[in-house]
mmCIF file of C-alpha atoms and ligand atoms in Angstrom:
data_model
loop_
_atom_site.group_PDB
_atom_site.id
_atom_site.type_symbol
_atom_site.label_atom_id
_atom_site.label_comp_id
_atom_site.label_asym_id
_atom_site.label_seq_id
_atom_site.Cartn_x
_atom_site.Cartn_y
_atom_site.Cartn_z
ATOM 1 C CA UNK A 176 -12.874 -35.541 58.984
ATOM 2 C CA UNK A 177 -14.654 -32.642 57.065
ATOM 3 C CA UNK A 178 -12.174 -30.685 55.040
ATOM 4 C CA UNK A 179 -12.353 -27.805 52.627
ATOM 5 C CA UNK A 180 -11.081 -27.911 49.134
ATOM 6 C CA UNK A 181 -11.295 -26.235 45.821
ATOM 7 C CA UNK A 182 -12.982 -28.488 43.316
ATOM 8 C CA UNK A 183 -11.021 -29.912 40.346
ATOM 9 C CA UNK A 184 -11.604 -33.349 39.196
ATOM 10 C CA UNK A 185 -13.927 -35.447 41.441
ATOM 11 C CA UNK A 186 -12.415 -38.512 43.117
ATOM 12 C CA UNK A 187 -15.663 -40.305 43.274
ATOM 13 C CA UNK A 188 -18.671 -39.934 41.022
ATOM 14 C CA UNK A 189 -22.100 -41.453 41.724
ATOM 15 C CA UNK A 190 -24.622 -41.702 39.012
ATOM 16 C CA UNK A 191 -28.390 -42.428 38.844
ATOM 17 C CA UNK A 192 -28.807 -43.650 35.234
ATOM 18 C CA UNK A 193 -32.444 -42.609 34.560
ATOM 19 C CA UNK A 194 -34.411 -42.328 31.228
ATOM 20 C CA UNK A 195 -33.880 -45.684 29.551
ATOM 21 C CA UNK A 196 -37.586 -46.290 29.103
ATOM 22 C CA UNK A 197 -38.335 -42.749 27.828
ATOM 23 C CA UNK A 198 -35.418 -43.090 25.384
ATOM 24 C CA UNK A 199 -36.973 -46.248 24.081
ATOM 25 C CA UNK A 200 -40.530 -44.948 23.998
ATOM 26 C CA UNK A 201 -39.453 -41.939 21.891
ATOM 27 C CA UNK A 202 -38.093 -44.448 19.344
ATOM 28 C CA UNK A 203 -41.163 -46.483 19.489
ATOM 29 C CA UNK A 204 -38.896 -49.303 20.907
ATOM 30 C CA UNK A 205 -39.589 -51.762 23.894
ATOM 31 C CA UNK A 206 -38.314 -50.467 27.232
ATOM 32 C CA UNK A 207 -35.758 -53.418 27.123
ATOM 33 C CA UNK A 208 -34.106 -51.683 24.138
ATOM 34 C CA UNK A 209 -33.625 -48.607 26.300
ATOM 35 C CA UNK A 210 -31.981 -50.722 29.000
ATOM 36 C CA UNK A 211 -29.655 -52.210 26.427
ATOM 37 C CA UNK A 212 -28.669 -48.794 25.162
ATOM 38 C CA UNK A 213 -28.279 -47.774 28.983
ATOM 39 C CA UNK A 214 -25.754 -50.554 29.266
ATOM 40 C CA UNK A 215 -23.783 -49.270 26.159
ATOM 41 C CA UNK A 216 -23.863 -45.777 27.848
ATOM 42 C CA UNK A 217 -22.579 -47.206 31.050
ATOM 43 C CA UNK A 218 -19.765 -48.864 29.257
ATOM 44 C CA UNK A 219 -18.851 -45.597 27.633
ATOM 45 C CA UNK A 220 -18.865 -43.604 30.851
ATOM 46 C CA UNK A 221 -16.834 -46.215 32.607
ATOM 47 C CA UNK A 222 -14.219 -46.029 29.803
ATOM 48 C CA UNK A 223 -14.189 -42.217 30.151
ATOM 49 C CA UNK A 224 -13.615 -42.510 33.920
ATOM 50 C CA UNK A 225 -10.751 -44.945 33.312
ATOM 51 C CA UNK A 226 -9.199 -42.501 30.788
ATOM 52 C CA UNK A 227 -9.742 -39.539 33.188
ATOM 53 C CA UNK A 228 -8.110 -41.366 36.255
ATOM 54 C CA UNK A 229 -11.106 -40.861 38.337
ATOM 55 C CA UNK A 230 -10.681 -43.019 41.490
ATOM 56 C CA UNK A 231 -14.111 -44.362 41.996
ATOM 57 C CA UNK A 232 -17.504 -44.643 40.089
ATOM 58 C CA UNK A 233 -20.711 -45.903 41.620
ATOM 59 C CA UNK A 234 -23.573 -46.644 39.288
ATOM 60 C CA UNK A 235 -27.132 -47.193 40.374
ATOM 61 C CA UNK A 236 -28.182 -50.192 38.274
ATOM 62 C CA UNK A 237 -31.140 -51.576 40.257
ATOM 63 C CA UNK A 238 -32.754 -50.132 43.497
ATOM 64 C CA UNK A 239 -34.569 -51.947 46.178
ATOM 65 C CA UNK A 240 -37.783 -50.528 44.860
ATOM 66 C CA UNK A 241 -37.120 -51.582 41.280
ATOM 67 C CA UNK A 242 -38.191 -55.124 42.305
ATOM 68 C CA UNK A 243 -41.804 -53.685 42.205
ATOM 69 C CA UNK A 244 -41.572 -53.195 38.352
ATOM 70 C CA UNK A 245 -43.514 -55.540 36.155
ATOM 71 C CA UNK A 246 -42.093 -59.177 36.358
ATOM 72 C CA UNK A 247 -41.092 -59.054 32.682
ATOM 73 C CA UNK A 248 -38.980 -55.878 33.033
ATOM 74 C CA UNK A 249 -37.243 -57.180 36.143
ATOM 75 C CA UNK A 250 -36.523 -60.459 34.293
ATOM 76 C CA UNK A 251 -35.123 -58.344 31.400
ATOM 77 C CA UNK A 252 -32.970 -56.340 33.750
ATOM 78 C CA UNK A 253 -31.733 -59.509 35.430
ATOM 79 C CA UNK A 254 -30.820 -60.898 31.983
ATOM 80 C CA UNK A 255 -28.988 -57.753 31.086
ATOM 81 C CA UNK A 256 -26.971 -57.856 34.383
ATOM 82 C CA UNK A 257 -26.083 -61.431 33.638
ATOM 83 C CA UNK A 258 -25.054 -60.639 30.056
ATOM 84 C CA UNK A 259 -23.007 -57.642 31.407
ATOM 85 C CA UNK A 260 -21.150 -59.879 33.721
ATOM 86 C CA UNK A 261 -20.426 -62.466 30.922
ATOM 87 C CA UNK A 262 -19.313 -59.931 28.351
ATOM 88 C CA UNK A 263 -17.679 -57.029 30.284
ATOM 89 C CA UNK A 264 -15.689 -58.434 33.217
ATOM 90 C CA UNK A 265 -12.692 -59.611 31.238
ATOM 91 C CA UNK A 266 -12.221 -56.134 29.662
ATOM 92 C CA UNK A 267 -12.754 -54.326 32.889
ATOM 93 C CA UNK A 268 -10.055 -56.604 34.476
ATOM 94 C CA UNK A 269 -7.669 -55.777 31.603
ATOM 95 C CA UNK A 270 -8.328 -52.078 32.322
ATOM 96 C CA UNK A 271 -7.255 -52.585 36.001
ATOM 97 C CA UNK A 272 -10.847 -51.759 37.292
ATOM 98 C CA UNK A 273 -11.865 -53.073 40.539
ATOM 99 C CA UNK A 274 -15.591 -54.184 40.210
ATOM 100 C CA UNK A 275 -17.878 -54.671 43.216
ATOM 101 C CA UNK A 276 -21.558 -55.128 43.570
ATOM 102 C CA UNK A 277 -23.169 -53.271 46.595
ATOM 103 C CA UNK A 278 -26.783 -54.021 47.821
ATOM 104 C CA UNK A 279 -28.922 -56.771 49.289
ATOM 105 C CA UNK A 280 -27.376 -59.236 46.911
ATOM 106 C CA UNK A 281 -29.095 -62.280 48.512
ATOM 107 C CA UNK A 282 -32.200 -61.221 46.592
ATOM 108 C CA UNK A 283 -30.600 -62.352 43.353
ATOM 109 C CA UNK A 284 -30.552 -65.896 41.733
ATOM 110 C CA UNK A 285 -27.597 -68.082 42.852
ATOM 111 C CA UNK A 286 -26.317 -67.752 39.086
ATOM 112 C CA UNK A 287 -26.175 -63.968 39.407
ATOM 113 C CA UNK A 288 -24.639 -63.938 42.869
ATOM 114 C CA UNK A 289 -22.050 -66.297 41.721
ATOM 115 C CA UNK A 290 -21.168 -64.143 38.712
ATOM 116 C CA UNK A 291 -21.083 -61.119 40.901
ATOM 117 C CA UNK A 292 -18.771 -62.822 43.411
ATOM 118 C CA UNK A 293 -16.528 -64.133 40.802
ATOM 119 C CA UNK A 294 -16.119 -60.761 39.127
ATOM 120 C CA UNK A 295 -15.309 -59.057 42.527
ATOM 121 C CA UNK A 296 -12.803 -61.791 43.276
ATOM 122 C CA UNK A 297 -11.068 -61.561 39.945
ATOM 123 C CA UNK A 298 -10.672 -57.802 39.993
ATOM 124 C CA UNK A 299 -10.223 -57.314 43.787
ATOM 125 C CA UNK A 300 -6.532 -56.561 43.617
ATOM 126 C CA UNK A 301 -6.850 -53.922 40.733
ATOM 127 C CA UNK A 302 -5.666 -50.570 41.598
ATOM 128 C CA UNK A 303 -7.366 -48.523 38.931
ATOM 129 C CA UNK A 304 -10.987 -47.367 38.823
ATOM 130 C CA UNK A 305 -13.033 -48.608 41.743
ATOM 131 C CA UNK A 306 -16.328 -49.525 39.975
ATOM 132 C CA UNK A 307 -19.336 -50.123 42.281
ATOM 133 C CA UNK A 308 -22.574 -51.374 40.816
ATOM 134 C CA UNK A 309 -25.386 -50.845 43.249
ATOM 135 C CA UNK A 310 -27.977 -53.565 42.767
ATOM 136 C CA UNK A 311 -30.889 -54.191 44.972
ATOM 137 C CA UNK A 312 -29.487 -51.387 46.769
ATOM 138 C CA UNK A 313 -31.127 -48.590 48.929
ATOM 139 C CA UNK A 314 -29.639 -45.945 51.053
ATOM 140 C CA UNK A 315 -31.879 -46.779 53.959
ATOM 141 C CA UNK A 316 -31.080 -50.396 53.550
ATOM 142 C CA UNK A 317 -27.353 -49.580 53.835
ATOM 143 C CA UNK A 318 -27.899 -47.514 57.056
ATOM 144 C CA UNK A 319 -29.935 -50.304 58.622
ATOM 145 C CA UNK A 320 -27.507 -52.993 57.688
ATOM 146 C CA UNK A 321 -24.705 -50.855 59.356
ATOM 147 C CA UNK A 322 -26.956 -50.454 62.355
ATOM 148 C CA UNK A 323 -27.323 -54.208 62.644
ATOM 149 C CA UNK A 324 -23.520 -54.628 62.524
ATOM 150 C CA UNK A 325 -22.926 -52.046 65.107
ATOM 151 C CA UNK A 326 -25.753 -53.476 67.411
ATOM 152 C CA UNK A 327 -24.198 -56.941 67.105
ATOM 153 C CA UNK A 328 -20.650 -55.474 67.951
ATOM 154 C CA UNK A 329 -22.272 -53.823 70.994
ATOM 155 C CA UNK A 330 -24.187 -56.906 72.210
ATOM 156 C CA UNK A 331 -20.834 -58.985 71.905
ATOM 157 C CA UNK A 332 -18.970 -56.374 73.820
ATOM 158 C CA UNK A 333 -16.608 -55.144 71.012
ATOM 159 C CA UNK A 334 -17.856 -51.627 71.178
ATOM 160 C CA UNK A 335 -19.720 -49.548 73.761
ATOM 161 C CA UNK A 336 -22.931 -47.866 72.467
ATOM 162 C CA UNK A 337 -21.574 -44.414 73.531
ATOM 163 C CA UNK A 338 -18.434 -45.095 71.190
ATOM 164 C CA UNK A 339 -20.670 -45.228 68.147
ATOM 165 C CA UNK A 340 -19.892 -42.248 66.068
ATOM 166 C CA UNK A 341 -19.920 -40.992 62.440
ATOM 167 C CA UNK A 342 -16.619 -42.643 61.731
ATOM 168 C CA UNK A 343 -17.834 -46.013 62.843
ATOM 169 C CA UNK A 344 -21.112 -45.782 61.259
ATOM 170 C CA UNK A 345 -19.419 -44.830 57.970
ATOM 171 C CA UNK A 346 -17.138 -47.922 58.354
ATOM 172 C CA UNK A 347 -20.077 -50.215 58.646
ATOM 173 C CA UNK A 348 -21.664 -49.084 55.390
ATOM 174 C CA UNK A 349 -20.995 -51.042 52.170
ATOM 175 C CA UNK A 350 -18.372 -48.627 50.846
ATOM 176 C CA UNK A 351 -16.161 -48.146 53.992
ATOM 177 C CA UNK A 352 -12.882 -47.316 52.263
ATOM 178 C CA UNK A 353 -13.918 -44.928 49.564
ATOM 179 C CA UNK A 354 -14.172 -41.141 49.940
ATOM 180 C CA UNK A 355 -17.858 -39.914 49.712
ATOM 181 C CA UNK A 356 -18.914 -39.023 46.222
ATOM 182 C CA UNK A 357 -17.851 -35.536 45.185
ATOM 183 C CA UNK A 358 -20.162 -35.404 42.320
ATOM 184 C CA UNK A 359 -23.562 -36.861 41.901
ATOM 185 C CA UNK A 360 -25.162 -37.044 38.540
ATOM 186 C CA UNK A 361 -28.720 -37.871 37.696
ATOM 187 C CA UNK A 362 -29.863 -38.011 34.086
ATOM 188 C CA UNK A 363 -33.524 -38.036 32.979
ATOM 189 C CA UNK A 364 -34.782 -34.745 34.312
ATOM 190 C CA UNK A 365 -35.869 -35.780 37.774
ATOM 191 C CA UNK A 366 -34.338 -33.826 40.706
ATOM 192 C CA UNK A 367 -34.221 -36.281 43.497
ATOM 193 C CA UNK A 368 -31.866 -38.790 45.165
ATOM 194 C CA UNK A 369 -34.245 -41.653 45.181
ATOM 195 C CA UNK A 370 -32.653 -43.595 48.199
ATOM 196 C CA UNK A 371 -29.201 -43.689 46.623
ATOM 197 C CA UNK A 372 -26.195 -43.417 48.957
ATOM 198 C CA UNK A 373 -28.153 -41.335 51.494
ATOM 199 C CA UNK A 374 -25.461 -41.090 54.077
ATOM 200 C CA UNK A 375 -22.490 -40.686 51.656
ATOM 201 C CA UNK A 376 -24.240 -37.827 49.626
ATOM 202 C CA UNK A 377 -24.285 -35.421 52.669
ATOM 203 C CA UNK A 378 -21.766 -33.014 51.060
ATOM 204 C CA UNK A 379 -21.757 -34.134 47.511
ATOM 205 C CA UNK A 380 -22.329 -31.649 44.670
ATOM 206 C CA UNK A 381 -25.746 -32.611 42.958
ATOM 207 C CA UNK A 382 -25.834 -32.269 39.082
ATOM 208 C CA UNK A 383 -29.077 -32.853 37.354
ATOM 209 C CA UNK A 384 -29.449 -33.082 33.594
ATOM 210 C CA UNK A 385 -32.436 -33.508 31.276
ATOM 211 C CA UNK A 386 -30.312 -35.841 28.939
ATOM 212 C CA UNK A 387 -31.817 -39.406 28.994
ATOM 213 C CA UNK A 388 -29.275 -41.937 30.129
ATOM 214 C CA UNK A 389 -28.628 -43.724 26.777
ATOM 215 C CA UNK A 390 -27.827 -40.249 25.409
ATOM 216 C CA UNK A 391 -25.189 -39.453 28.128
ATOM 217 C CA UNK A 392 -21.841 -39.485 26.379
ATOM 218 C CA UNK A 393 -18.235 -38.270 27.216
ATOM 219 C CA UNK A 394 -19.054 -34.610 26.069
ATOM 220 C CA UNK A 395 -22.123 -34.677 28.458
ATOM 221 C CA UNK A 396 -19.781 -36.135 31.252
ATOM 222 C CA UNK A 397 -17.303 -33.340 30.480
ATOM 223 C CA UNK A 398 -20.097 -30.691 30.968
ATOM 224 C CA UNK A 399 -20.834 -32.205 34.372
ATOM 225 C CA UNK A 400 -17.118 -32.110 35.253
ATOM 226 C CA UNK A 401 -16.842 -28.556 34.086
ATOM 227 C CA UNK A 402 -19.814 -27.642 36.137
ATOM 228 C CA UNK A 403 -18.306 -29.445 39.174
ATOM 229 C CA UNK A 404 -14.867 -27.707 38.664
ATOM 230 C CA UNK A 405 -16.144 -24.309 39.575
ATOM 231 C CA UNK A 406 -18.288 -25.298 42.583
ATOM 232 C CA UNK A 407 -17.030 -23.954 45.681
ATOM 233 C CA UNK A 408 -17.065 -26.720 48.264
ATOM 234 C CA UNK A 409 -17.534 -25.064 51.729
ATOM 235 C CA UNK A 410 -18.479 -28.087 54.034
ATOM 236 C CA UNK A 411 -20.318 -25.677 56.431
ATOM 237 C CA UNK A 412 -17.697 -22.873 56.387
ATOM 238 C CA UNK A 413 -18.066 -19.300 54.978
ATOM 239 C CA UNK A 414 -17.015 -18.324 51.457
ATOM 240 C CA UNK A 415 -14.377 -16.069 53.043
ATOM 241 C CA UNK A 416 -13.023 -18.882 55.069
ATOM 242 C CA UNK A 417 -12.670 -21.123 51.978
ATOM 243 C CA UNK A 418 -11.018 -18.429 50.035
ATOM 244 C CA UNK A 419 -8.507 -17.752 52.943
ATOM 245 C CA UNK A 420 -7.645 -21.368 53.088
ATOM 246 C CA UNK A 421 -7.223 -21.727 49.294
ATOM 247 C CA UNK A 422 -4.839 -18.718 49.367
ATOM 248 C CA UNK A 423 -2.969 -20.036 52.470
HETATM 249 C C1 LIG B 10 -33.743 -46.167 34.953
HETATM 250 O O1 LIG B 10 -34.465 -45.904 33.730
HETATM 251 C C2 LIG B 10 -32.791 -47.320 34.709
HETATM 252 C C3 LIG B 10 -32.891 -48.462 35.421
HETATM 253 C C4 LIG B 10 -33.849 -48.866 36.466
HETATM 254 C C5 LIG B 10 -31.940 -49.611 35.143
HETATM 255 C C6 LIG B 10 -30.524 -49.092 34.896
HETATM 256 C C7 LIG B 10 -29.788 -50.229 34.076
HETATM 257 C C8 LIG B 10 -28.933 -49.896 33.058
HETATM 258 C C9 LIG B 10 -28.439 -48.606 32.702
HETATM 259 C C10 LIG B 10 -28.366 -51.199 32.326
HETATM 260 C C11 LIG B 10 -27.517 -51.839 33.211
HETATM 261 C C12 LIG B 10 -26.284 -51.250 33.647
HETATM 262 C C13 LIG B 10 -25.228 -51.906 34.327
HETATM 263 C C14 LIG B 10 -24.051 -50.967 34.748
HETATM 264 C C15 LIG B 10 -25.189 -53.242 34.583
HETATM 265 P P1 LIG B 10 -35.909 -46.019 33.682
HETATM 266 O O2 LIG B 10 -36.320 -47.474 33.217
HETATM 267 O O3 LIG B 10 -36.513 -45.743 34.960
HETATM 268 O O4 LIG B 10 -36.339 -44.971 32.591
HETATM 269 P P2 LIG B 10 -37.663 -44.110 32.531
HETATM 270 O O5 LIG B 10 -37.700 -43.201 33.846
HETATM 271 O O6 LIG B 10 -37.400 -43.307 31.321
HETATM 272 O O7 LIG B 10 -38.881 -45.009 32.484
#
């Protein structure tokens, strides 16, 4: 149900971590060094979200389209994902983080899939930050896989086509139980959504910064949170209606 609220701290933050390559280029380093620095930045922001008691954080680590990058870069990113799984999962678990990978995970190697599955299983009952890593993910893919589920349910007689509504489509997406992101952050200066969480971002506040992802630190996150805190979220209502409700 759509509801009006005065923004304070977002419950769910979604981030496109862009700018690793440019960060490395400016330092005359290989792109891989930028991605490594990007992983350090991701760790920092996850720690900040745990400290701030944010309920959910979704990071776009690898899009459906990123498979088209040069093979060596895809290989480097896969190596980094594997290393992150090996090095970080224990600490995330110790911090009560529930880790999950969302996307077309069949595209990954059996080793990576196994690591992702084990990490999700280990942390499944944690009640702290829900951390979603979008990998081989695309917002259109997500809507299509939801449509497949609903079509199968209709064919098997579990649902009538005219019963399909926004609620059941949301439930068939890969993040059924989380609230939609309140705040979307994209670093790296581009102002687009790039096929991230297309359905879920319908009413999200969109924040763009020129900061390159490896430079994005806790003060930069705080700037985004301060910006968010003064947004008036109207969900289609008038400013007067929102003010009236807030005063009620
Ligand atoms: C975009 O920067 C970044 C990526 C495609 C990869 C993001 C991956 C990480 C930050 C490291 C892994 C993180 C986790 C959480 C496992 P770009 O390469 O497009 O940069 P550019 O636009 O400057 O070239």
